[in-house]
Amino acid sequence: YIVTNNHVVGNADTVKVTFEDGSTETADVVGTSPGYDLAVIKVDASGLPASTLGVSDQVNVGDTAIAIGSPLGLQGTVTTGIISSLDRPVTAGDGGADASYINALQTDAAINPGNSGGPLVDGEGRVIGVNSAIANLGSSLGGQAGSIGLGFAIPIDTVKRISTEIIDTGDSQTPIIGANIDNRYDGEGAQVGEVTAGGPADKAGLENGDIITAVDGRTVADFTELVVAIRDKGVGDDVTLTVDRGGDESEITVTLGASSE
C-alpha cells in the first residue's frame, strides 16, 4: 500500500508507480478521501522498503522538517527546513465539493509542484506528514507558483486514521456535527445556519443562529477553522463546542456523526 494525495490520483482507477531503481508497477487505486486530500494505491509487489511513521501530535514548532519528492519532475529531491506552525487551517483545491480542508503542519522546507503526496519527515527520518499544498503570491493554495517557504502537510496521525479506513473498507468517513454553517456571517466564529433534524448537533441542543467560537478550547475564527477542527477528530468522538447564543456563552458536547466520501 502506498499513500499519496487525492489530487495526484484524480479520478484514475490505476496509476503507474516508478520506484527509485527505475522499475515501474501498475497500481490499483484502493480508495480516496477528497476532503482530506488523501488516496491509497496498491501495487502487486513484495519486499518493498517501508517508511517509519512518526507521531505528528509530538511535533513542535522549530523541529527539523525534510521534504522528499519530485518537484518540477526532479526525482528524488530532498529539501530541508523547520516546522513553522502547527494546526494551520488550510483550504486546498478548486473549491466546492472537491475542496480539501487540512489541519496542516506548516513548514519552510521548499515544497513545489511535484512534491505532492511525498513524505515530510523529521530529523530521524520518521514520516510526520504528507506534503499537500503550497501558498503562492496570489494567496491561493495548491497553485503552481514556486516555493516561498510556505508549505503544508497533512499530519501523519490523520493520514494513519484515514488510510486505515480506506484499506479496510475502500472508503473513508468524514466527521460532522450535523449542521450547515452560514457563509454570509463575517463576524468572529462560525454561525450555524441550519441544524440537521435528528443529527448530532440537534441531539446535543445546538440551535439555528448559534455562533461556535471554539472546539475543545481551540478558538474558531471562521468557517474554515471550524471544519479543520472537526475533521481533526474521528467519527464517534465527543467534542465540546463553545457557543454564543444571543450574547450568552455556554458549552455543548456533540458526538460526531459520519459523512461517507
mmCIF file of C-alpha atoms in Angstrom:
data_model
loop_
_atom_site.group_PDB
_atom_site.id
_atom_site.type_symbol
_atom_site.label_atom_id
_atom_site.label_comp_id
_atom_site.label_asym_id
_atom_site.label_seq_id
_atom_site.Cartn_x
_atom_site.Cartn_y
_atom_site.Cartn_z
ATOM 1 C CA TYR A 1 0.000 0.000 0.000
ATOM 2 C CA ILE A 2 1.211 3.485 -0.898
ATOM 3 C CA VAL A 3 -0.262 6.745 0.372
ATOM 4 C CA THR A 4 -0.434 9.844 -1.821
ATOM 5 C CA ASN A 5 -2.701 12.848 -2.374
ATOM 6 C CA ASN A 6 -6.161 12.579 -3.859
ATOM 7 C CA HIS A 7 -5.313 15.409 -6.269
ATOM 8 C CA VAL A 8 -2.359 13.345 -7.545
ATOM 9 C CA VAL A 9 -4.560 10.338 -8.336
ATOM 10 C CA GLY A 10 -7.516 12.333 -9.640
ATOM 11 C CA ASN A 11 -10.297 10.123 -10.991
ATOM 12 C CA ALA A 12 -7.986 7.342 -12.184
ATOM 13 C CA ASP A 13 -8.653 3.672 -11.426
ATOM 14 C CA THR A 14 -4.993 2.737 -11.949
ATOM 15 C CA VAL A 15 -1.739 4.721 -11.887
ATOM 16 C CA LYS A 16 1.886 3.965 -12.728
ATOM 17 C CA VAL A 17 4.390 3.906 -9.876
ATOM 18 C CA THR A 18 8.095 4.441 -10.548
ATOM 19 C CA PHE A 19 10.500 3.224 -7.876
ATOM 20 C CA GLU A 20 13.943 4.602 -7.072
ATOM 21 C CA ASP A 21 15.694 1.872 -9.069
ATOM 22 C CA GLY A 22 13.731 2.879 -12.172
ATOM 23 C CA SER A 23 11.372 -0.102 -12.153
ATOM 24 C CA THR A 24 7.666 0.538 -12.596
ATOM 25 C CA GLU A 25 4.457 -1.122 -11.442
ATOM 26 C CA THR A 26 0.802 -0.523 -12.175
ATOM 27 C CA ALA A 27 -1.085 0.323 -9.010
ATOM 28 C CA ASP A 28 -4.788 -0.018 -8.331
ATOM 29 C CA VAL A 29 -6.482 2.876 -6.567
ATOM 30 C CA VAL A 30 -7.858 1.350 -3.351
ATOM 31 C CA GLY A 31 -9.799 4.460 -2.360
ATOM 32 C CA THR A 32 -9.661 8.206 -1.945
ATOM 33 C CA SER A 33 -10.687 10.908 0.502
ATOM 34 C CA PRO A 34 -11.150 14.232 -1.327
ATOM 35 C CA GLY A 35 -11.987 16.043 1.900
ATOM 36 C CA TYR A 36 -8.610 15.143 3.389
ATOM 37 C CA ASP A 37 -6.773 15.137 0.019
ATOM 38 C CA LEU A 38 -5.590 11.559 0.596
ATOM 39 C CA ALA A 39 -5.540 8.440 -1.567
ATOM 40 C CA VAL A 40 -4.306 4.882 -1.089
ATOM 41 C CA ILE A 41 -2.970 2.848 -4.003
ATOM 42 C CA LYS A 42 -1.697 -0.742 -4.081
ATOM 43 C CA VAL A 43 0.973 -2.465 -6.146
ATOM 44 C CA ASP A 44 1.365 -6.206 -6.659
ATOM 45 C CA ALA A 45 4.920 -6.382 -5.335
ATOM 46 C CA SER A 46 6.735 -7.731 -2.309
ATOM 47 C CA GLY A 47 9.883 -6.856 -0.406
ATOM 48 C CA LEU A 48 9.407 -3.118 -0.795
ATOM 49 C CA PRO A 49 11.074 -0.969 1.876
ATOM 50 C CA ALA A 50 8.593 0.774 4.165
ATOM 51 C CA SER A 51 8.947 4.178 5.763
ATOM 52 C CA THR A 52 8.876 4.514 9.537
ATOM 53 C CA LEU A 53 5.892 6.554 10.669
ATOM 54 C CA GLY A 54 6.254 9.156 13.380
ATOM 55 C CA VAL A 55 3.657 10.815 15.625
ATOM 56 C CA SER A 56 2.607 14.241 14.405
ATOM 57 C CA ASP A 57 0.980 15.039 17.741
ATOM 58 C CA GLN A 58 4.504 15.108 19.217
ATOM 59 C CA VAL A 59 5.864 17.557 16.620
ATOM 60 C CA ASN A 60 6.861 21.021 17.853
ATOM 61 C CA VAL A 61 7.448 24.342 16.126
ATOM 62 C CA GLY A 62 11.150 24.592 15.292
ATOM 63 C CA ASP A 63 11.635 20.847 14.749
ATOM 64 C CA THR A 64 13.609 19.787 11.689
ATOM 65 C CA ALA A 65 11.447 19.069 8.639
ATOM 66 C CA ILE A 66 12.661 17.352 5.453
ATOM 67 C CA ALA A 67 10.503 17.143 2.327
ATOM 68 C CA ILE A 68 11.068 14.364 -0.215
ATOM 69 C CA GLY A 69 9.588 14.239 -3.695
ATOM 70 C CA SER A 70 9.945 15.111 -7.354
ATOM 71 C CA PRO A 71 9.474 18.885 -7.530
ATOM 72 C CA LEU A 72 9.142 20.072 -11.125
ATOM 73 C CA GLY A 73 9.881 16.484 -12.197
ATOM 74 C CA LEU A 74 13.302 16.305 -10.484
ATOM 75 C CA GLN A 75 13.003 12.833 -8.958
ATOM 76 C CA GLY A 76 14.481 12.095 -5.541
ATOM 77 C CA THR A 77 14.834 15.713 -4.416
ATOM 78 C CA VAL A 78 15.279 16.456 -0.706
ATOM 79 C CA THR A 79 14.742 19.892 0.851
ATOM 80 C CA THR A 80 15.054 20.841 4.495
ATOM 81 C CA GLY A 81 13.713 23.414 6.919
ATOM 82 C CA ILE A 82 11.755 23.566 10.138
ATOM 83 C CA ILE A 83 8.178 23.177 11.307
ATOM 84 C CA SER A 84 6.868 26.742 11.109
ATOM 85 C CA SER A 85 3.424 26.263 12.639
ATOM 86 C CA LEU A 86 1.033 23.603 13.900
ATOM 87 C CA ASP A 87 -2.714 23.250 13.286
ATOM 88 C CA ARG A 88 -2.696 25.684 10.378
ATOM 89 C CA PRO A 89 -6.195 25.768 8.780
ATOM 90 C CA VAL A 90 -5.699 25.328 5.037
ATOM 91 C CA THR A 91 -8.230 25.042 2.236
ATOM 92 C CA ALA A 92 -6.832 23.457 -0.921
ATOM 93 C CA GLY A 93 -8.299 22.507 -4.277
ATOM 94 C CA ASP A 94 -10.695 24.237 -6.609
ATOM 95 C CA GLY A 95 -13.413 24.743 -4.039
ATOM 96 C CA GLY A 96 -16.872 23.247 -3.847
ATOM 97 C CA ALA A 97 -17.199 19.507 -3.408
ATOM 98 C CA ASP A 98 -13.540 18.962 -4.332
ATOM 99 C CA ALA A 99 -12.147 21.286 -1.643
ATOM 100 C CA SER A 100 -9.854 19.781 0.970
ATOM 101 C CA TYR A 101 -9.729 21.139 4.497
ATOM 102 C CA ILE A 102 -6.403 20.416 6.149
ATOM 103 C CA ASN A 103 -5.372 20.889 9.776
ATOM 104 C CA ALA A 104 -1.859 21.262 8.447
ATOM 105 C CA LEU A 105 1.736 21.176 9.567
ATOM 106 C CA GLN A 106 3.335 24.294 8.068
ATOM 107 C CA THR A 107 6.978 24.140 7.006
ATOM 108 C CA ASP A 108 9.515 26.401 5.335
ATOM 109 C CA ALA A 109 11.204 23.423 3.654
ATOM 110 C CA ALA A 110 10.995 24.176 -0.067
ATOM 111 C CA ILE A 111 7.886 22.471 -1.494
ATOM 112 C CA ASN A 112 6.966 22.837 -5.155
ATOM 113 C CA PRO A 113 4.561 21.202 -7.629
ATOM 114 C CA GLY A 114 5.725 17.582 -7.758
ATOM 115 C CA ASN A 115 6.252 17.296 -4.002
ATOM 116 C CA SER A 116 2.561 16.467 -3.579
ATOM 117 C CA GLY A 117 1.965 13.097 -1.948
ATOM 118 C CA GLY A 118 5.580 12.811 -0.817
ATOM 119 C CA PRO A 119 6.634 12.482 2.816
ATOM 120 C CA LEU A 120 7.585 15.212 5.227
ATOM 121 C CA VAL A 121 9.969 13.595 7.698
ATOM 122 C CA ASP A 122 11.589 14.670 10.958
ATOM 123 C CA GLY A 123 15.280 14.751 11.820
ATOM 124 C CA GLU A 124 15.242 10.991 12.465
ATOM 125 C CA GLY A 125 13.653 10.156 9.124
ATOM 126 C CA ARG A 126 10.227 9.353 10.550
ATOM 127 C CA VAL A 127 7.272 10.421 8.413
ATOM 128 C CA ILE A 128 5.326 13.172 10.179
ATOM 129 C CA GLY A 129 3.182 14.344 7.269
ATOM 130 C CA VAL A 130 2.177 14.036 3.626
ATOM 131 C CA ASN A 131 3.002 17.117 1.537
ATOM 132 C CA SER A 132 -0.187 18.504 0.080
ATOM 133 C CA ALA A 133 -0.317 22.228 -0.645
ATOM 134 C CA ILE A 134 1.725 25.390 -1.096
ATOM 135 C CA ALA A 135 0.935 29.061 -0.845
ATOM 136 C CA ASN A 136 1.687 31.365 -3.735
ATOM 137 C CA LEU A 137 1.883 35.130 -4.016
ATOM 138 C CA GLY A 138 -1.723 35.170 -5.195
ATOM 139 C CA SER A 139 -2.689 33.899 -1.726
ATOM 140 C CA SER A 140 -4.312 30.743 -3.107
ATOM 141 C CA LEU A 141 -3.249 27.279 -2.054
ATOM 142 C CA GLY A 142 -2.368 24.370 -4.256
ATOM 143 C CA GLY A 143 -1.358 26.590 -7.186
ATOM 144 C CA GLN A 144 1.658 26.296 -9.463
ATOM 145 C CA ALA A 145 3.866 29.047 -8.036
ATOM 146 C CA GLY A 146 7.348 28.202 -6.793
ATOM 147 C CA SER A 147 8.225 27.790 -3.132
ATOM 148 C CA ILE A 148 8.100 30.883 -0.954
ATOM 149 C CA GLY A 149 8.693 28.968 2.255
ATOM 150 C CA LEU A 150 5.032 28.274 2.937
ATOM 151 C CA GLY A 151 4.309 24.589 2.517
ATOM 152 C CA PHE A 152 1.646 22.482 4.159
ATOM 153 C CA ALA A 153 1.496 18.781 5.022
ATOM 154 C CA ILE A 154 -1.319 16.553 6.270
ATOM 155 C CA PRO A 155 -0.298 15.330 9.767
ATOM 156 C CA ILE A 156 0.607 11.643 9.821
ATOM 157 C CA ASP A 157 -1.796 10.931 12.697
ATOM 158 C CA THR A 158 -4.655 11.965 10.398
ATOM 159 C CA VAL A 159 -3.102 10.079 7.472
ATOM 160 C CA LYS A 160 -2.926 6.860 9.511
ATOM 161 C CA ARG A 161 -6.583 7.104 10.513
ATOM 162 C CA ILE A 162 -7.918 7.858 7.034
ATOM 163 C CA SER A 163 -5.638 5.442 5.159
ATOM 164 C CA THR A 164 -6.523 2.609 7.556
ATOM 165 C CA GLU A 165 -10.224 3.224 6.879
ATOM 166 C CA ILE A 166 -9.595 3.174 3.133
ATOM 167 C CA ILE A 167 -7.539 -0.040 3.298
ATOM 168 C CA ASP A 168 -10.136 -1.766 5.477
ATOM 169 C CA THR A 169 -13.272 -0.629 3.633
ATOM 170 C CA GLY A 170 -12.259 1.104 0.385
ATOM 171 C CA ASP A 171 -13.863 4.262 1.722
ATOM 172 C CA SER A 172 -13.432 6.857 4.466
ATOM 173 C CA GLN A 173 -15.769 8.702 6.783
ATOM 174 C CA THR A 174 -15.674 12.425 7.418
ATOM 175 C CA PRO A 175 -16.749 13.522 10.921
ATOM 176 C CA ILE A 176 -19.606 16.043 11.014
ATOM 177 C CA ILE A 177 -21.573 17.887 13.680
ATOM 178 C CA GLY A 178 -24.769 17.797 11.625
ATOM 179 C CA ALA A 179 -25.315 21.482 10.896
ATOM 180 C CA ASN A 180 -24.939 23.833 7.941
ATOM 181 C CA ILE A 181 -22.844 26.944 8.526
ATOM 182 C CA ASP A 182 -23.983 30.370 7.326
ATOM 183 C CA ASN A 183 -21.237 31.527 4.927
ATOM 184 C CA ARG A 184 -22.637 35.065 4.925
ATOM 185 C CA TYR A 185 -21.643 35.593 8.560
ATOM 186 C CA ASP A 186 -18.485 37.705 8.750
ATOM 187 C CA GLY A 187 -18.034 38.046 12.499
ATOM 188 C CA GLU A 188 -15.782 36.078 14.828
ATOM 189 C CA GLY A 189 -16.622 32.393 14.942
ATOM 190 C CA ALA A 190 -18.873 30.285 12.721
ATOM 191 C CA GLN A 191 -22.613 30.847 12.748
ATOM 192 C CA VAL A 192 -24.995 27.923 12.456
ATOM 193 C CA GLY A 193 -27.383 28.396 9.546
ATOM 194 C CA GLU A 194 -29.487 25.284 9.957
ATOM 195 C CA VAL A 195 -29.244 22.314 12.307
ATOM 196 C CA THR A 196 -29.963 18.969 10.644
ATOM 197 C CA ALA A 197 -33.037 17.431 12.253
ATOM 198 C CA GLY A 198 -32.155 14.323 14.238
ATOM 199 C CA GLY A 199 -28.421 14.830 13.680
ATOM 200 C CA PRO A 200 -25.655 15.013 16.297
ATOM 201 C CA ALA A 201 -25.919 18.793 16.788
ATOM 202 C CA ASP A 202 -29.708 18.613 17.094
ATOM 203 C CA LYS A 203 -29.466 15.889 19.720
ATOM 204 C CA ALA A 204 -26.886 17.927 21.642
ATOM 205 C CA GLY A 205 -29.069 21.059 21.698
ATOM 206 C CA LEU A 206 -27.342 23.275 19.114
ATOM 207 C CA GLU A 207 -29.768 25.784 17.574
ATOM 208 C CA ASN A 208 -30.041 27.811 14.370
ATOM 209 C CA GLY A 209 -28.178 31.098 14.784
ATOM 210 C CA ASP A 210 -25.759 29.844 17.423
ATOM 211 C CA ILE A 211 -22.200 31.097 16.939
ATOM 212 C CA ILE A 212 -19.493 28.476 17.529
ATOM 213 C CA THR A 213 -16.376 30.183 18.909
ATOM 214 C CA ALA A 214 -14.247 27.204 19.980
ATOM 215 C CA VAL A 215 -13.890 23.431 19.607
ATOM 216 C CA ASP A 216 -12.411 21.663 22.642
ATOM 217 C CA GLY A 217 -10.985 25.006 23.730
ATOM 218 C CA ARG A 218 -9.407 25.732 20.321
ATOM 219 C CA THR A 219 -10.537 29.145 19.098
ATOM 220 C CA VAL A 220 -12.611 29.127 15.921
ATOM 221 C CA ALA A 221 -12.306 32.363 13.938
ATOM 222 C CA ASP A 222 -14.283 31.347 10.867
ATOM 223 C CA PHE A 223 -15.884 28.532 8.859
ATOM 224 C CA THR A 224 -12.544 27.023 7.735
ATOM 225 C CA GLU A 225 -11.187 26.810 11.270
ATOM 226 C CA LEU A 226 -14.374 25.062 12.409
ATOM 227 C CA VAL A 227 -14.169 22.492 9.592
ATOM 228 C CA VAL A 228 -10.491 21.621 10.154
ATOM 229 C CA ALA A 229 -11.012 21.410 13.928
ATOM 230 C CA ILE A 230 -13.871 18.935 13.442
ATOM 231 C CA ARG A 231 -12.010 16.934 10.774
ATOM 232 C CA ASP A 232 -9.055 16.610 13.129
ATOM 233 C CA LYS A 233 -11.310 14.326 15.186
ATOM 234 C CA GLY A 234 -12.769 10.926 14.417
ATOM 235 C CA VAL A 235 -16.324 9.718 13.916
ATOM 236 C CA GLY A 236 -17.851 8.939 17.313
ATOM 237 C CA ASP A 237 -15.582 11.332 19.208
ATOM 238 C CA ASP A 238 -17.147 13.733 21.677
ATOM 239 C CA VAL A 239 -16.262 17.384 21.090
ATOM 240 C CA THR A 240 -17.077 20.361 23.262
ATOM 241 C CA LEU A 241 -18.361 23.368 21.337
ATOM 242 C CA THR A 242 -18.203 26.800 22.933
ATOM 243 C CA VAL A 243 -21.366 28.541 21.753
ATOM 244 C CA ASP A 244 -22.512 32.164 21.825
ATOM 245 C CA ARG A 245 -26.309 32.300 21.851
ATOM 246 C CA GLY A 246 -27.611 35.853 21.906
ATOM 247 C CA GLY A 247 -24.665 37.049 23.950
ATOM 248 C CA ASP A 248 -24.788 34.171 26.429
ATOM 249 C CA GLU A 249 -21.870 31.715 26.219
ATOM 250 C CA SER A 250 -22.231 28.033 27.012
ATOM 251 C CA GLU A 251 -20.625 24.687 26.188
ATOM 252 C CA ILE A 252 -22.341 21.907 24.257
ATOM 253 C CA THR A 253 -20.949 18.390 23.858
ATOM 254 C CA VAL A 254 -21.584 16.808 20.436
ATOM 255 C CA THR A 255 -20.865 13.214 19.440
ATOM 256 C CA LEU A 256 -19.591 13.459 15.870
ATOM 257 C CA GLY A 257 -21.522 11.703 13.140
ATOM 258 C CA ALA A 258 -20.258 10.489 9.786
ATOM 259 C CA SER A 259 -20.441 11.584 6.196
ATOM 260 C CA SER A 260 -19.082 8.990 3.766
ATOM 261 C CA GLU A 261 -16.951 10.367 0.903
#
